Every structure is written in C-alpha cells, then in structure tokens.
GROMACS .gro file of C-alpha atoms in nm:
model
  360
    1MET     CA    1  23.508  -0.594  -6.409
    2THR     CA    2  23.158  -0.599  -6.430
    3ALA     CA    3  22.858  -0.409  -6.420
    4THR     CA    4  22.527  -0.461  -6.195
    5THR     CA    5  22.238  -0.447  -6.391
    6SER     CA    6  21.871  -0.514  -6.410
    7ASP     CA    7  21.685  -0.803  -6.349
    8THR     CA    8  21.623  -0.811  -6.766
    9GLU     CA    9  21.959  -0.749  -6.827
   10PRO     CA   10  22.310  -0.934  -6.859
   11VAL     CA   11  22.611  -0.862  -6.737
   12GLY     CA   12  22.885  -0.755  -6.936
   13GLY     CA   13  23.175  -0.538  -6.953
   14PRO     CA   14  23.192  -0.119  -7.120
   15ARG     CA   15  22.918  -0.094  -7.382
   16PRO     CA   16  22.764   0.218  -7.499
   17PRO     CA   17  22.554   0.473  -7.322
   18GLY     CA   18  22.185   0.405  -7.371
   19THR     CA   19  22.253  -0.021  -7.465
   20SER     CA   20  22.316  -0.311  -7.233
   21ALA     CA   21  22.590  -0.553  -7.223
   22ASP     CA   22  22.442  -0.748  -7.550
   23GLY     CA   23  22.371  -0.386  -7.758
   24THR     CA   24  21.959  -0.383  -7.652
   25PRO     CA   25  21.819  -0.046  -7.570
   26ALA     CA   26  21.860  -0.036  -7.175
   27ASP     CA   27  21.579   0.027  -6.944
   28PRO     CA   28  21.448   0.384  -7.052
   29ASP     CA   29  21.369   0.487  -6.737
   30SER     CA   30  21.709   0.463  -6.597
   31SER     CA   31  21.886   0.796  -6.579
   32ALA     CA   32  22.260   0.602  -6.623
   33ASP     CA   33  22.412   0.647  -6.908
   34GLY     CA   34  22.216   0.919  -7.035
   35GLY     CA   35  21.880   0.844  -6.977
   36PRO     CA   36  21.588   1.052  -6.976
   37ALA     CA   37  21.736   1.238  -6.672
   38ALA     CA   38  22.045   1.308  -6.803
   39ASP     CA   39  21.896   1.371  -7.142
   40ALA     CA   40  21.712   1.668  -6.988
   41LEU     CA   41  22.079   1.815  -6.806
   42ASP     CA   42  22.212   1.796  -7.136
   43PRO     CA   43  22.191   2.180  -7.243
   44ARG     CA   44  22.363   2.085  -7.605
   45ARG     CA   45  22.076   1.785  -7.666
   46GLY     CA   46  21.848   2.038  -7.560
   47ARG     CA   47  21.947   2.232  -7.838
   48LEU     CA   48  21.990   1.972  -8.090
   49LEU     CA   49  21.685   1.865  -8.021
   50ALA     CA   50  21.549   2.180  -8.071
   51ARG     CA   51  21.679   2.193  -8.394
   52ARG     CA   52  21.528   1.885  -8.533
   53VAL     CA   53  21.157   1.977  -8.447
   54LEU     CA   54  21.228   2.340  -8.607
   55THR     CA   55  21.350   2.149  -8.899
   56THR     CA   56  21.058   1.916  -8.903
   57LEU     CA   57  20.773   2.209  -8.886
   58GLY     CA   58  20.946   2.414  -9.163
   59SER     CA   59  20.941   2.092  -9.358
   60SER     CA   60  20.582   2.040  -9.290
   61ALA     CA   61  20.476   2.406  -9.362
   62LEU     CA   62  20.667   2.365  -9.705
   63LEU     CA   63  20.445   1.988  -9.760
   64LEU     CA   64  20.127   2.177  -9.621
   65TRP     CA   65  20.217   2.483  -9.915
   66ALA     CA   66  20.278   2.238 -10.160
   67VAL     CA   67  19.928   2.049 -10.121
   68ALA     CA   68  19.749   2.351 -10.087
   69THR     CA   69  19.949   2.502 -10.427
   70ILE     CA   70  19.858   2.127 -10.584
   71VAL     CA   71  19.498   2.108 -10.526
   72PHE     CA   72  19.451   2.497 -10.616
   73PHE     CA   73  19.559   2.479 -10.965
   74LEU     CA   74  19.415   2.162 -11.043
   75GLN     CA   75  19.093   2.271 -10.903
   76HIS     CA   76  19.175   2.582 -11.189
   77LEU     CA   77  19.163   2.313 -11.472
   78VAL     CA   78  18.832   2.161 -11.389
   79PRO     CA   79  18.566   2.260 -11.681
   80GLY     CA   80  18.303   2.499 -11.538
   81ASP     CA   81  18.227   2.818 -11.405
   82PRO     CA   82  18.224   2.879 -11.034
   83ALA     CA   83  17.991   3.157 -11.048
   84GLN     CA   84  17.727   2.958 -11.190
   85THR     CA   85  17.810   2.731 -10.927
   86ILE     CA   86  17.751   3.034 -10.678
   87LEU     CA   87  17.442   3.085 -10.871
   88GLY     CA   88  17.270   2.702 -10.839
   89GLY     CA   89  17.439   2.545 -11.152
   90ALA     CA   90  17.385   2.576 -11.521
   91SER     CA   91  16.986   2.491 -11.445
   92ALA     CA   92  16.885   2.830 -11.280
   93ASN     CA   93  16.985   2.968 -11.626
   94PRO     CA   94  17.120   3.299 -11.473
   95PRO     CA   95  17.115   3.587 -11.717
   96GLU     CA   96  17.501   3.696 -11.806
   97GLU     CA   97  17.501   4.013 -11.655
   98THR     CA   98  17.466   3.843 -11.311
   99LEU     CA   99  17.749   3.612 -11.385
  100GLN     CA  100  17.975   3.859 -11.435
  101ALA     CA  101  17.874   4.079 -11.143
  102VAL     CA  102  17.964   3.722 -10.928
  103ARG     CA  103  18.279   3.705 -11.137
  104GLU     CA  104  18.398   4.035 -11.011
  105GLN     CA  105  18.280   4.002 -10.655
  106TYR     CA  106  18.462   3.662 -10.558
  107GLY     CA  107  18.761   3.818 -10.828
  108PHE     CA  108  18.722   3.511 -11.032
  109ASP     CA  109  18.813   3.802 -11.354
  110GLN     CA  110  19.120   3.834 -11.194
  111PRO     CA  111  19.464   3.652 -11.349
  112VAL     CA  112  19.502   3.306 -11.175
  113LEU     CA  113  19.831   3.404 -11.041
  114VAL     CA  114  19.664   3.731 -10.841
  115GLN     CA  115  19.356   3.472 -10.710
  116TYR     CA  116  19.642   3.204 -10.600
  117GLY     CA  117  19.778   3.529 -10.372
  118HIS     CA  118  19.485   3.603 -10.273
  119PHE     CA  119  19.486   3.248 -10.164
  120LEU     CA  120  19.785   3.210  -9.999
  121ALA     CA  121  19.716   3.553  -9.835
  122GLY     CA  122  19.436   3.385  -9.645
  123LEU     CA  123  19.570   3.088  -9.618
  124VAL     CA  124  19.858   3.228  -9.327
  125VAL     CA  125  19.535   3.378  -9.153
  126LEU     CA  126  19.368   3.047  -9.186
  127ASP     CA  127  19.096   3.227  -9.439
  128LEU     CA  128  18.988   2.940  -9.672
  129GLY     CA  129  18.662   3.128  -9.785
  130GLU     CA  130  18.306   3.065  -9.780
  131SER     CA  131  18.213   2.759  -9.941
  132TYR     CA  132  17.989   2.810 -10.278
  133THR     CA  133  17.763   2.573 -10.255
  134MET     CA  134  17.668   2.599  -9.864
  135LYS     CA  135  17.736   2.975  -9.787
  136GLN     CA  136  17.920   2.953  -9.515
  137SER     CA  137  18.313   2.960  -9.384
  138VAL     CA  138  18.483   2.716  -9.509
  139VAL     CA  139  18.691   2.673  -9.154
  140SER     CA  140  18.332   2.631  -8.984
  141ILE     CA  141  18.222   2.389  -9.181
  142VAL     CA  142  18.538   2.194  -9.174
  143ALA     CA  143  18.505   2.242  -8.763
  144GLU     CA  144  18.207   2.123  -8.768
  145GLN     CA  145  18.254   1.783  -9.001
  146ILE     CA  146  18.641   1.677  -8.867
  147ALA     CA  147  18.556   1.577  -8.556
  148PRO     CA  148  18.303   1.251  -8.659
  149THR     CA  149  18.584   1.200  -8.880
  150LEU     CA  150  18.861   1.200  -8.633
  151GLN     CA  151  18.671   0.961  -8.377
  152LEU     CA  152  18.621   0.745  -8.664
  153THR     CA  153  19.018   0.704  -8.726
  154ALA     CA  154  19.106   0.701  -8.395
  155ALA     CA  155  18.898   0.410  -8.283
  156ALA     CA  156  19.024   0.246  -8.572
  157LEU     CA  157  19.366   0.311  -8.547
  158MET     CA  158  19.284   0.137  -8.187
  159VAL     CA  159  19.139  -0.144  -8.358
  160ALA     CA  160  19.448  -0.222  -8.602
  161TRP     CA  161  19.671  -0.230  -8.312
  162ALA     CA  162  19.494  -0.421  -8.095
  163ILE     CA  163  19.492  -0.698  -8.405
  164ALA     CA  164  19.833  -0.645  -8.473
  165ILE     CA  165  19.941  -0.754  -8.109
  166ALA     CA  166  19.675  -0.998  -8.077
  167LEU     CA  167  19.825  -1.167  -8.372
  168THR     CA  168  20.189  -1.097  -8.294
  169LEU     CA  169  20.131  -1.184  -7.955
  170ALA     CA  170  19.964  -1.515  -8.032
  171THR     CA  171  20.144  -1.650  -8.379
  172ALA     CA  172  20.458  -1.527  -8.416
  173GLY     CA  173  20.813  -1.707  -8.372
  174ARG     CA  174  20.537  -2.001  -8.302
  175PRO     CA  175  20.654  -2.319  -8.536
  176GLY     CA  176  20.377  -2.533  -8.701
  177ARG     CA  177  20.045  -2.466  -8.804
  178LEU     CA  178  19.924  -2.182  -8.571
  179GLY     CA  179  20.224  -1.962  -8.757
  180ARG     CA  180  20.091  -2.001  -9.051
  181ILE     CA  181  19.753  -1.965  -8.941
  182GLY     CA  182  19.865  -1.646  -8.834
  183SER     CA  183  20.074  -1.515  -9.124
  184ALA     CA  184  19.766  -1.627  -9.332
  185LEU     CA  185  19.539  -1.417  -9.139
  186GLU     CA  186  19.766  -1.117  -9.204
  187VAL     CA  187  19.727  -1.119  -9.546
  188VAL     CA  188  19.407  -1.175  -9.570
  189PHE     CA  189  19.313  -0.891  -9.334
  190ALA     CA  190  19.519  -0.625  -9.529
  191ALA     CA  191  19.394  -0.709  -9.883
  192LEU     CA  192  19.029  -0.685  -9.808
  193PRO     CA  193  18.931  -0.373  -9.997
  194HIS     CA  194  18.713  -0.106  -9.753
  195PHE     CA  195  18.407  -0.089  -9.982
  196TRP     CA  196  18.373  -0.420  -9.989
  197LEU     CA  197  18.434  -0.517  -9.638
  198GLY     CA  198  18.220  -0.228  -9.493
  199VAL     CA  199  17.887  -0.371  -9.696
  200VAL     CA  200  17.983  -0.729  -9.601
  201LEU     CA  201  18.005  -0.618  -9.232
  202LEU     CA  202  17.668  -0.444  -9.256
  203VAL     CA  203  17.460  -0.673  -9.388
  204VAL     CA  204  17.597  -0.943  -9.152
  205PHE     CA  205  17.576  -0.769  -8.828
  206ALA     CA  206  17.313  -0.458  -8.890
  207VAL     CA  207  17.089  -0.644  -9.106
  208VAL     CA  208  17.097  -1.052  -9.067
  209LEU     CA  209  17.194  -1.031  -8.706
  210GLN     CA  210  17.035  -0.717  -8.608
  211TRP     CA  211  17.392  -0.718  -8.365
  212LEU     CA  212  17.442  -0.346  -8.417
  213PRO     CA  213  17.221  -0.026  -8.562
  214VAL     CA  214  17.291   0.050  -8.961
  215VAL     CA  215  17.262   0.454  -8.860
  216ASP     CA  216  17.363   0.586  -8.532
  217ASP     CA  217  17.557   0.853  -8.421
  218GLY     CA  218  17.628   0.694  -8.076
  219PRO     CA  219  17.899   0.425  -7.962
  220ALA     CA  220  17.732   0.170  -8.111
  221GLY     CA  221  17.728   0.328  -8.458
  222LEU     CA  222  18.093   0.322  -8.495
  223VAL     CA  223  18.140   0.022  -8.415
  224LEU     CA  224  18.114  -0.144  -8.773
  225PRO     CA  225  18.293   0.170  -8.905
  226ALA     CA  226  18.588   0.117  -8.713
  227LEU     CA  227  18.641  -0.226  -8.779
  228THR     CA  228  18.624  -0.161  -9.137
  229LEU     CA  229  18.878   0.091  -9.118
  230GLY     CA  230  19.078  -0.140  -8.899
  231ILE     CA  231  19.100  -0.443  -8.999
  232PRO     CA  232  19.301  -0.424  -9.318
  233LEU     CA  233  19.576  -0.161  -9.101
  234GLY     CA  234  19.569  -0.414  -8.827
  235GLY     CA  235  19.681  -0.684  -9.133
  236PHE     CA  236  19.953  -0.443  -9.249
  237LEU     CA  237  20.060  -0.372  -8.915
  238ALA     CA  238  20.075  -0.725  -8.830
  239GLN     CA  239  20.284  -0.848  -9.090
  240VAL     CA  240  20.574  -0.577  -9.021
  241THR     CA  241  20.535  -0.651  -8.645
  242ARG     CA  242  20.555  -1.047  -8.697
  243ASP     CA  243  20.872  -0.985  -8.933
  244GLU     CA  244  21.048  -0.801  -8.641
  245PHE     CA  245  20.925  -0.987  -8.325
  246ASP     CA  246  21.097  -1.265  -8.531
  247VAL     CA  247  21.387  -1.078  -8.561
  248ALA     CA  248  21.420  -0.961  -8.143
  249LEU     CA  249  21.347  -1.316  -8.088
  250ARG     CA  250  21.672  -1.438  -8.211
  251GLN     CA  251  21.868  -1.151  -8.012
  252PRO     CA  252  22.073  -1.225  -7.705
  253PHE     CA  253  21.915  -1.075  -7.492
  254VAL     CA  254  21.611  -1.294  -7.477
  255LEU     CA  255  21.777  -1.593  -7.400
  256SER     CA  256  21.954  -1.429  -7.120
  257ALA     CA  257  21.654  -1.348  -6.959
  258LEU     CA  258  21.513  -1.706  -6.988
  259SER     CA  259  21.838  -1.811  -6.857
  260ARG     CA  260  21.773  -1.634  -6.533
  261GLY     CA  261  21.423  -1.734  -6.559
  262ALA     CA  262  21.163  -1.486  -6.663
  263ARG     CA  263  20.864  -1.656  -6.812
  264PRO     CA  264  20.846  -1.692  -7.195
  265GLY     CA  265  20.505  -1.471  -7.174
  266ASP     CA  266  20.667  -1.214  -6.975
  267VAL     CA  267  20.972  -1.146  -7.182
  268ARG     CA  268  20.788  -1.159  -7.522
  269TRP     CA  269  20.460  -0.910  -7.378
  270ARG     CA  270  20.760  -0.719  -7.214
  271GLN     CA  271  21.102  -0.705  -7.403
  272VAL     CA  272  21.037  -0.859  -7.727
  273LEU     CA  273  20.710  -0.656  -7.805
  274ARG     CA  274  20.856  -0.347  -7.756
  275HIS     CA  275  21.131  -0.397  -8.063
  276ALA     CA  276  20.902  -0.535  -8.278
  277ALA     CA  277  20.645  -0.272  -8.247
  278LEU     CA  278  20.875   0.019  -8.319
  279PRO     CA  279  20.832  -0.048  -8.718
  280GLY     CA  280  20.444  -0.021  -8.656
  281ILE     CA  281  20.497   0.339  -8.441
  282ALA     CA  282  20.723   0.416  -8.700
  283LEU     CA  283  20.424   0.329  -8.975
  284SER     CA  284  20.124   0.500  -8.759
  285GLY     CA  285  20.194   0.824  -8.922
  286TRP     CA  286  20.074   0.672  -9.270
  287GLY     CA  287  19.831   0.487  -9.119
  288LEU     CA  288  19.619   0.743  -8.976
  289GLY     CA  289  19.681   0.950  -9.310
  290SER     CA  290  19.525   0.628  -9.497
  291LEU     CA  291  19.236   0.597  -9.234
  292ILE     CA  292  19.131   0.978  -9.301
  293SER     CA  293  19.148   0.885  -9.706
  294GLY     CA  294  18.923   0.560  -9.640
  295ALA     CA  295  18.685   0.787  -9.439
  296VAL     CA  296  18.565   0.905  -9.772
  297VAL     CA  297  18.479   0.565  -9.832
  298VAL     CA  298  18.317   0.457  -9.516
  299GLU     CA  299  18.119   0.745  -9.437
  300VAL     CA  300  17.919   0.720  -9.714
  301ILE     CA  301  17.829   0.363  -9.647
  302PHE     CA  302  17.772   0.379  -9.321
  303SER     CA  303  17.586   0.732  -9.355
  304ARG     CA  304  17.801   0.906  -9.115
  305GLN     CA  305  17.921   1.265  -9.111
  306GLY     CA  306  18.242   1.369  -9.193
  307ILE     CA  307  18.477   1.551  -9.365
  308GLY     CA  308  18.455   1.313  -9.615
  309GLN     CA  309  18.089   1.337  -9.697
  310VAL     CA  310  18.171   1.670  -9.734
  311LEU     CA  311  18.440   1.586  -9.973
  312VAL     CA  312  18.220   1.379 -10.192
  313ALA     CA  313  17.977   1.646 -10.218
  314ALA     CA  314  18.249   1.980 -10.292
  315VAL     CA  315  18.383   1.764 -10.576
  316THR     CA  316  18.075   1.703 -10.766
  317ALA     CA  317  17.962   2.101 -10.701
  318GLN     CA  318  18.300   2.203 -10.796
  319ASP     CA  319  18.322   2.394 -10.467
  320LEU     CA  320  18.634   2.515 -10.504
  321PRO     CA  321  18.669   2.668 -10.129
  322LEU     CA  322  18.573   2.376  -9.968
  323VAL     CA  323  18.738   2.115 -10.189
  324ILE     CA  324  19.106   2.296 -10.089
  325GLY     CA  325  18.963   2.356  -9.707
  326VAL     CA  326  18.897   1.973  -9.676
  327THR     CA  327  19.212   1.885  -9.844
  328PHE     CA  328  19.433   2.102  -9.693
  329VAL     CA  329  19.308   2.018  -9.355
  330VAL     CA  330  19.370   1.641  -9.394
  331ALA     CA  331  19.669   1.704  -9.487
  332ALA     CA  332  19.758   1.880  -9.169
  333VAL     CA  333  19.590   1.580  -8.976
  334TYR     CA  334  19.870   1.345  -9.191
  335VAL     CA  335  20.175   1.597  -9.127
  336VAL     CA  336  20.057   1.606  -8.723
  337ALA     CA  337  20.033   1.240  -8.700
  338ASN     CA  338  20.376   1.173  -8.873
  339ILE     CA  339  20.505   1.395  -8.594
  340LEU     CA  340  20.340   1.234  -8.350
  341SER     CA  341  20.448   0.910  -8.486
  342ASP     CA  342  20.825   0.992  -8.435
  343LEU     CA  343  20.825   1.143  -8.101
  344ALA     CA  344  20.660   0.806  -7.959
  345SER     CA  345  20.956   0.566  -8.132
  346VAL     CA  346  21.177   0.854  -7.909
  347LEU     CA  347  20.944   0.735  -7.630
  348VAL     CA  348  20.970   0.370  -7.674
  349ASP     CA  349  21.361   0.323  -7.797
  350PRO     CA  350  21.622   0.512  -7.599
  351ARG     CA  351  21.856   0.480  -7.866
  352LEU     CA  352  21.687   0.738  -8.058
  353ARG     CA  353  21.708   1.023  -7.779
  354HIS     CA  354  22.100   0.874  -7.806
  355ALA     CA  355  22.112   0.952  -8.184
  356ILE     CA  356  21.963   1.317  -8.152
  357GLY     CA  357  22.267   1.327  -7.857
  358ARG     CA  358  22.579   1.242  -8.071
  359ALA     CA  359  22.423   1.381  -8.394
  360SER     CA  360  22.686   1.693  -8.486
   0.00000   0.00000   0.00000
C-alpha cells in the first residue's frame, strides 16, 4: 500500500512520524503525522515542552548568577581603593577622614561576603547600584547604551547570514574552481581579526573613497561597523553551512525531487538549504555573544556609542558596579540569544518537535 505525498516528497510505505519515506523531515506546515496542528492538540507534548522551557530558564538563571559572582570577586581582587575612585582618584588626594566616610556610606568597610549578599539582593530586584564615576544608576546607564550595541550586533548578524547563504548557494556542491574559490573565501573571512578589518574598511571606504562617513549615528554610519563584525562570522557560518549542504545534497530526497522535474536551483534553495542552515542556526546564539564581545573593539574604532565604550571606561576607572552591570547584561543577551536559536531550530526542523514528543 502506498501513500500520496507532496510534490517534494517521494512515494513510500510506512515511515516514522514527522519524516518522509526517505527519512527526511516532512513538510512542517502539514498537520499529518504529528505536525504543528497535532502538536497543539497533544497535552503530553505540551507538558514536556513546558518542562523543557522551565529547565532552560533555570539553567540560564544559574549561568547569570555564576557570571555575576565571578565578576564580583574578580573585581575585589583588583588593587586599588574604590572609595578613592569615587572621590576622583589618587590625583584628588582626599583626606583619610573623607575616605573612611565614603567606605562606610558604600559598605566597603564590611566583610566581602556581606557585600556579596547585598549585591545578590540588589541583583534580584535589578538594582545594580550606582556608578562610581558617572554618579548614575547602572541600570539607567546600561539602558541608554544597550540599544546602539544591539542595533550593531543585529545588523552584523544579518550581514553574516547573507554572506553565509550567498557563498553556500553559489559554491557548495559545485566541483572545480568555483568550489575552491568559495572554500578559500570562507577561510579568509573567518580568519580576519576585527581590529584589523575595521581599520582597513575605515581607511578604504571612509578616508580614501569617501563613500561612507567616518563617524555617523545614522544608517550610513552603521555599514562599516556591521561589516567589520559580520564578515568574520559570515565566513565561519559559511564553513559550517557548506559542510552540511554537501551532506544534504547526497540524500535520497534530492534525487527524488530532481527525478520528478524540480529545478536544481529550487531544490538547493527550498530544500537543501533548509537542512544545511540548522547547524548555523544552532551556532547563532554563540555568534551573537561573540558579536557583542567584538563590539567592544568596533565601537572604539568607529567611535560609536554602546556598552563596549562604557565597559572600557569602567574597567579603566575600576568602576565596580558598572563593570558588573555591563557584564551581567552581556551574559543575559547571550543567554536569550541561545534560547531564541533553540526555538528557531525547532521551527525549522520538525524532527526536533517530534523528539520532544517522544521524550520520556
């Protein structure tokens, strides 16, 4: 007995839920064999999914606590007196009575574990204290500076995926010189350091050709920083995507689709790329974290506002609350990015939804 499938699925006999006859994922928009519509009606699967989400949130909270704790104790190991920093540094030469008054006001005279307890209590209610040097709430400073950094990293991530998809579709699975050129470009892009690439792009396109501004808060000023961050990540994603693309090209569903008259370009774009993108999607959370860390360098090169500039200034001035606040927010963005990448993988690959449903 045979079953009728869609235009992109070969005819076959009984198969596991969520897969076609050749073992490839079924159409994710179909409600048959446990598609999204069936998933929504399965209470057991919903409970398992909720349990998985709660487990992820718990591990994320534990990670954030660990990051904040490590930064707190590392900063206390740095030589220097925070009370002196608050009063303007060593050059201000404040009297000892004033220093002692500041230590009592901020609790610096208390044991480190007591300070750590107060720090955790404030962390629970998102009270990260006041910046020693800027005399503002750390939360307000980070809130003002996080938007430009997130804008930059989002633009860089789009640039990276555009490069990865373009190189994969143009050169993956193609023998001869074109494939070798694509592979070489991926290696070169992935090896480019941010500080060197940023300076080169700035000199070529802003100083010599004058196509783009050196410093600009508008969309034009975002182009070079986004390219500086996005090109190396794009080369790395292209390497991962190319390998998976080559594997997917050898799967039976490709030959089946071509034998039914599908155009090779449509098969590469609509089916093979979907399989090849999964490892890259899984790595996008890590990639976003690396982009935020790279933004520290890029924001200095291009004189852009953002938490990168704030972090450099805070570390230089030994501004403990601001260093902890920026580090905590970067870790939080990294955690959220990984959760979103996991959800995107589930949306792209229906096999992951069925894996959740089969979990015990």
